[in-house]
Amino acid sequence: MEKFVVTPWEVRGEIDYNYLVEKFGTEKIDGALLDRIKRHTGELHHFLRRGIFFSHRDMNWILDEYERGNKFFLYTGRAPSGPIHLGHLIPWIFTKWLQEKFDVELWFHFPDEEKFLFKEELTLEDTRRYTYDNMLDVIALGFDPKKTHFLIDTVHAGLMYREACKVAKRITFSTARAVFGFTGETNIGAIFYTAMQAVPAFLPSVLRGQNIPCLIPYGIDQDAHFRVARDVLPKLGFYKPAGIHCIFLPGLGGISEQGKMSSSETETTVLTTDDPEVVKTKIIKYAFSGGQPTVEEHRKKGGNPDIDVSYQWLTFFEEDDAKLRRIREDYKSGKLLTGELKGMLVDKLNLFLREHQRRREAARDRVDDFVFKV
Amino acid sequence: MEKFVVTPWEVRGEIDYNYLVEKFGTEKIDGALLDRIKRHTGELHHFLRRGIFFSHRDMNWILDEYERGNKFFLYTGRAPSGPIHLGHLIPWIFTKWLQEKFDVELWFHFPDEEKFLFKEELTLEDTRRYTYDNMLDVIALGFDPKKTHFLIDTVHAGLMYREACKVAKRITFSTARAVFGFTGETNIGAIFYTAMQAVPAFLPSVLRGQNIPCLIPYGIDQDAHFRVARDVLPKLGFYKPAGIHCIFLPGLGGISEQGKMSSSETETTVLTTDDPEVVKTKIIKYAFSGGQPTVEEHRKKGGNPDIDVSYQWLTFFEEDDAKLRRIREDYKSGKLLTGELKGMLVDKLNLFLREHQRRREAARDRVDDFVFKV
């Protein structure tokens, strides 16, 4: 019995990321790879410095090709089923950084049928509404509209379904069942869906009439889809897509309580549209503390940053290494109290969200610049 | 063990159509229904007079609605995988007659991914080529371009995939396996496909924003798809599609040899593009004869029209009842020899094909008038 679950539909338990590297057959990001990336980017994103992006497949091949002038394109996505929370932003913030540093195209996939097919209660009207809403958050992160193309499955199916059929022909039900755990009760749309998720990994190659390397930054829970895509694409004459994988921003309830935040549990989540007072209340009320029960005890024994959610969140949102180290030391020594730590996180998040919300509103007029024109 | 097979992918053996009516749960077309149709059409098509269209579902409901001013639309189709032979034309000739007599729209479906998904050797380039080729035969039959809309899955997926997902969500793998006999080796595109075949049965209702009755004329081998569609569509708020079903034009090799002609076995087939000499050779050489071994014996004992393929084909292509009856009697009495009977069929087919081929060539400039514009 595994103590945690990581699938495209469920993330739960205290996740052993090293074990996932072994189980999924990926590679850990090591110092040599970080140095190689740094030669191109000048600096390393704090998600790389801190192991938030921890695993990859074929990153060295991507850089080999890049160094001989064969640029890759980026592919990431979002299956709309609700509002965007801070956890969703992690791979996209990093994708934005990669786009900027390597000056490459991004294909951003909105499979608006996926959650409809996997969740009984969702309608296609719901997922379409969330698609538009979620696009605002993506645009707000600052992607270059000239180099960024949104693909929406029900909108771009005229382009994508044909390609998905080529993928689907190469995946037997036995394979899909083994990888995704389908049963007789699974609907035939859900069974087909993974073929649609494979399409953005080679569609640019189809459209340009040349084989272009693809790099997919994603939360490790999506790995099943891309393992299948890596198996099939070479049979269709395309490169295996490379991947770079991040851990999950833990839910407010604590690292051991749950793996990944869910928008449907508002108490464990900070939404990108939460106002400053809501953010403050959520952090103060729900963020699991690694501190001691009383101020006296805390001053004496100190707190445990490794289980403290506020500290963990700062590893995602505080870019300054020196500042973060000081916080860690002060918290461990007992100099910094839980309330003070929470206050720092609240300030950091509200600063980020104020700007994000401003850009998110401005994005309403810019959606058309991003949706791919056939 | 059944002595024949009728599935969407295989038709084989001496088919007991009465048994299929029972097995598939359809109704036989009876005299009362024929009279009711005749009240609207003035005359009965010889396919109805001779039981070539022999079975239906909900035809009386279609006429109830029609009589209260609620017109149905027609839906039929062709999965392109090769050239068109005479057997393919049977449901379409009848569909043309229904369009004319009831003055209704026709949605003609070309699922150009279906055979690609079900046949290892076919590419999407093959099926696209055949789609264009097959369209020429459909247009040549004289459908009204103002009331006829071609839907091509890979072209119209932008419209259809979204609707197919709604259908797919309501079909479990267990159901699909039971109806179509899928196994673990079946690819996930083939499993999904039936959802695409259901779409034209309600797409006009979606586009017009009102629930419109649908009547599907089809060869009974396609019944599995439409049984599933009838189960699902009411759950999406649409009418169950009605159906009217024809038997198969037997292959030249004989009724008991095989059920349905195949374009891949050129010896058992007359293609719509065969020239007169080829038609003549095929009929004379391959059409199974119900006659006696020698002229003398034939004159004495007479032939058996019920197993004679040339006679059977005339029941499809000779519209004149009196003439057909005379041929039958003369053949049974021995007055008409096999060679003479074959000559009659050759003349009939070549007359039909000369006109069909002329219209088929003229159709090359008219494809655009028929392809549905989104």
mmCIF file with all atom_site columns, N, CA and C in Angstrom, chain A residues 71-97:
data_model
loop_
_atom_site.group_PDB
_atom_site.id
_atom_site.type_symbol
_atom_site.label_atom_id
_atom_site.label_alt_id
_atom_site.label_comp_id
_atom_site.label_asym_id
_atom_site.label_entity_id
_atom_site.label_seq_id
_atom_site.pdbx_PDB_ins_code
_atom_site.Cartn_x
_atom_site.Cartn_y
_atom_site.Cartn_z
_atom_site.occupancy
_atom_site.B_iso_or_equiv
_atom_site.pdbx_formal_charge
_atom_site.auth_seq_id
_atom_site.auth_comp_id
_atom_site.auth_asym_id
_atom_site.auth_atom_id
_atom_site.pdbx_PDB_model_num
ATOM 1  N N  . LYS A 1 71 ? 15.670  25.324 -32.163 1.00 0.00 ? 71 LYS A N  1
ATOM 2  C CA . LYS A 1 71 ? 14.875  25.744 -31.007 1.00 0.00 ? 71 LYS A CA 1
ATOM 3  C C  . LYS A 1 71 ? 13.717  24.798 -30.724 1.00 0.00 ? 71 LYS A C  1
ATOM 4  N N  . PHE A 1 72 ? 13.423  24.612 -29.463 1.00 0.00 ? 72 PHE A N  1
ATOM 5  C CA . PHE A 1 72 ? 12.237  23.861 -29.039 1.00 0.00 ? 72 PHE A CA 1
ATOM 6  C C  . PHE A 1 72 ? 11.057  24.817 -28.925 1.00 0.00 ? 72 PHE A C  1
ATOM 7  N N  . PHE A 1 73 ? 9.845   24.249 -28.792 1.00 0.00 ? 73 PHE A N  1
ATOM 8  C CA . PHE A 1 73 ? 8.715   25.060 -28.357 1.00 0.00 ? 73 PHE A CA 1
ATOM 9  C C  . PHE A 1 73 ? 8.235   24.520 -27.014 1.00 0.00 ? 73 PHE A C  1
ATOM 10 N N  . LEU A 1 74 ? 7.561   25.367 -26.249 1.00 0.00 ? 74 LEU A N  1
ATOM 11 C CA . LEU A 1 74 ? 7.010   24.978 -24.956 1.00 0.00 ? 74 LEU A CA 1
ATOM 12 C C  . LEU A 1 74 ? 5.552   24.580 -25.110 1.00 0.00 ? 74 LEU A C  1
ATOM 13 N N  . TYR A 1 75 ? 5.137   23.615 -24.305 1.00 0.00 ? 75 TYR A N  1
ATOM 14 C CA . TYR A 1 75 ? 3.733   23.208 -24.286 1.00 0.00 ? 75 TYR A CA 1
ATOM 15 C C  . TYR A 1 75 ? 3.347   23.003 -22.829 1.00 0.00 ? 75 TYR A C  1
ATOM 16 N N  . THR A 1 76 ? 2.296   23.697 -22.398 1.00 0.00 ? 76 THR A N  1
ATOM 17 C CA . THR A 1 76 ? 1.721   23.375 -21.090 1.00 0.00 ? 76 THR A CA 1
ATOM 18 C C  . THR A 1 76 ? 0.218   23.606 -21.183 1.00 0.00 ? 76 THR A C  1
ATOM 19 N N  . GLY A 1 77 ? -0.503  23.447 -20.095 1.00 0.00 ? 77 GLY A N  1
ATOM 20 C CA . GLY A 1 77 ? -1.947  23.556 -20.247 1.00 0.00 ? 77 GLY A CA 1
ATOM 21 C C  . GLY A 1 77 ? -2.713  23.603 -18.947 1.00 0.00 ? 77 GLY A C  1
ATOM 22 N N  . ARG A 1 78 ? -4.014  23.657 -19.107 1.00 0.00 ? 78 ARG A N  1
ATOM 23 C CA . ARG A 1 78 ? -4.924  23.738 -17.981 1.00 0.00 ? 78 ARG A CA 1
ATOM 24 C C  . ARG A 1 78 ? -6.280  23.165 -18.410 1.00 0.00 ? 78 ARG A C  1
ATOM 25 N N  . ALA A 1 79 ? -6.759  22.157 -17.666 1.00 0.00 ? 79 ALA A N  1
ATOM 26 C CA . ALA A 1 79 ? -8.088  21.599 -17.922 1.00 0.00 ? 79 ALA A CA 1
ATOM 27 C C  . ALA A 1 79 ? -9.090  22.365 -17.059 1.00 0.00 ? 79 ALA A C  1
ATOM 28 N N  . PRO A 1 80 ? -9.873  23.253 -17.650 1.00 0.00 ? 80 PRO A N  1
ATOM 29 C CA . PRO A 1 80 ? -10.715 24.148 -16.846 1.00 0.00 ? 80 PRO A CA 1
ATOM 30 C C  . PRO A 1 80 ? -11.836 23.391 -16.126 1.00 0.00 ? 80 PRO A C  1
ATOM 31 N N  . SER A 1 81 ? -11.902 23.589 -14.824 1.00 0.00 ? 81 SER A N  1
ATOM 32 C CA . SER A 1 81 ? -12.978 22.975 -14.040 1.00 0.00 ? 81 SER A CA 1
ATOM 33 C C  . SER A 1 81 ? -13.333 23.840 -12.845 1.00 0.00 ? 81 SER A C  1
ATOM 34 N N  . GLY A 1 82 ? -12.720 25.003 -12.751 1.00 0.00 ? 82 GLY A N  1
ATOM 35 C CA . GLY A 1 82 ? -12.984 25.871 -11.615 1.00 0.00 ? 82 GLY A CA 1
ATOM 36 C C  . GLY A 1 82 ? -12.036 27.055 -11.699 1.00 0.00 ? 82 GLY A C  1
ATOM 37 N N  . PRO A 1 83 ? -12.041 27.896 -10.659 1.00 0.00 ? 83 PRO A N  1
ATOM 38 C CA . PRO A 1 83 ? -11.154 29.064 -10.662 1.00 0.00 ? 83 PRO A CA 1
ATOM 39 C C  . PRO A 1 83 ? -9.693  28.651 -10.439 1.00 0.00 ? 83 PRO A C  1
ATOM 40 N N  . ILE A 1 84 ? -8.802  29.560 -10.741 1.00 0.00 ? 84 ILE A N  1
ATOM 41 C CA . ILE A 1 84 ? -7.356  29.308 -10.605 1.00 0.00 ? 84 ILE A CA 1
ATOM 42 C C  . ILE A 1 84 ? -6.901  29.639 -9.184  1.00 0.00 ? 84 ILE A C  1
ATOM 43 N N  . HIS A 1 85 ? -6.119  28.723 -8.587  1.00 0.00 ? 85 HIS A N  1
ATOM 44 C CA . HIS A 1 85 ? -5.507  29.023 -7.293  1.00 0.00 ? 85 HIS A CA 1
ATOM 45 C C  . HIS A 1 85 ? -3.991  29.117 -7.458  1.00 0.00 ? 85 HIS A C  1
ATOM 46 N N  . LEU A 1 86 ? -3.321  29.506 -6.407  1.00 0.00 ? 86 LEU A N  1
ATOM 47 C CA . LEU A 1 86 ? -1.880  29.768 -6.509  1.00 0.00 ? 86 LEU A CA 1
ATOM 48 C C  . LEU A 1 86 ? -1.090  28.540 -6.965  1.00 0.00 ? 86 LEU A C  1
ATOM 49 N N  . GLY A 1 87 ? -1.552  27.351 -6.580  1.00 0.00 ? 87 GLY A N  1
ATOM 50 C CA . GLY A 1 87 ? -0.852  26.133 -6.979  1.00 0.00 ? 87 GLY A CA 1
ATOM 51 C C  . GLY A 1 87 ? -0.803  25.946 -8.489  1.00 0.00 ? 87 GLY A C  1
ATOM 52 N N  . HIS A 1 88 ? -1.911  26.323 -9.153  1.00 0.00 ? 88 HIS A N  1
ATOM 53 C CA . HIS A 1 88 ? -1.936  26.204 -10.617 1.00 0.00 ? 88 HIS A CA 1
ATOM 54 C C  . HIS A 1 88 ? -0.851  27.042 -11.290 1.00 0.00 ? 88 HIS A C  1
ATOM 55 N N  . LEU A 1 89 ? -0.514  28.176 -10.654 1.00 0.00 ? 89 LEU A N  1
ATOM 56 C CA . LEU A 1 89 ? 0.379   29.130 -11.315 1.00 0.00 ? 89 LEU A CA 1
ATOM 57 C C  . LEU A 1 89 ? 1.827   28.648 -11.391 1.00 0.00 ? 89 LEU A C  1
ATOM 58 N N  . ILE A 1 90 ? 2.204   27.717 -10.502 1.00 0.00 ? 90 ILE A N  1
ATOM 59 C CA . ILE A 1 90 ? 3.629   27.362 -10.371 1.00 0.00 ? 90 ILE A CA 1
ATOM 60 C C  . ILE A 1 90 ? 4.255   26.945 -11.723 1.00 0.00 ? 90 ILE A C  1
ATOM 61 N N  . PRO A 1 91 ? 3.694   25.923 -12.412 1.00 0.00 ? 91 PRO A N  1
ATOM 62 C CA . PRO A 1 91 ? 4.343   25.554 -13.681 1.00 0.00 ? 91 PRO A CA 1
ATOM 63 C C  . PRO A 1 91 ? 4.269   26.672 -14.726 1.00 0.00 ? 91 PRO A C  1
ATOM 64 N N  . TRP A 1 92 ? 3.230   27.510 -14.648 1.00 0.00 ? 92 TRP A N  1
ATOM 65 C CA . TRP A 1 92 ? 3.080   28.559 -15.670 1.00 0.00 ? 92 TRP A CA 1
ATOM 66 C C  . TRP A 1 92 ? 4.071   29.705 -15.448 1.00 0.00 ? 92 TRP A C  1
ATOM 67 N N  . ILE A 1 93 ? 4.308   30.034 -14.165 1.00 0.00 ? 93 ILE A N  1
ATOM 68 C CA . ILE A 1 93 ? 5.303   31.076 -13.860 1.00 0.00 ? 93 ILE A CA 1
ATOM 69 C C  . ILE A 1 93 ? 6.661   30.637 -14.411 1.00 0.00 ? 93 ILE A C  1
ATOM 70 N N  . PHE A 1 94 ? 6.957   29.361 -14.225 1.00 0.00 ? 94 PHE A N  1
ATOM 71 C CA . PHE A 1 94 ? 8.232   28.833 -14.711 1.00 0.00 ? 94 PHE A CA 1
ATOM 72 C C  . PHE A 1 94 ? 8.263   28.795 -16.245 1.00 0.00 ? 94 PHE A C  1
ATOM 73 N N  . THR A 1 95 ? 7.131   28.456 -16.853 1.00 0.00 ? 95 THR A N  1
ATOM 74 C CA . THR A 1 95 ? 7.034   28.415 -18.317 1.00 0.00 ? 95 THR A CA 1
ATOM 75 C C  . THR A 1 95 ? 7.263   29.802 -18.903 1.00 0.00 ? 95 THR A C  1
ATOM 76 N N  . LYS A 1 96 ? 6.703   30.808 -18.248 1.00 0.00 ? 96 LYS A N  1
ATOM 77 C CA . LYS A 1 96 ? 6.909   32.195 -18.662 1.00 0.00 ? 96 LYS A CA 1
ATOM 78 C C  . LYS A 1 96 ? 8.406   32.546 -18.639 1.00 0.00 ? 96 LYS A C  1
ATOM 79 N N  . TRP A 1 97 ? 9.077   32.108 -17.589 1.00 0.00 ? 97 TRP A N  1
ATOM 80 C CA . TRP A 1 97 ? 10.516  32.360 -17.463 1.00 0.00 ? 97 TRP A CA 1
ATOM 81 C C  . TRP A 1 97 ? 11.285  31.673 -18.595 1.00 0.00 ? 97 TRP A C  1
#
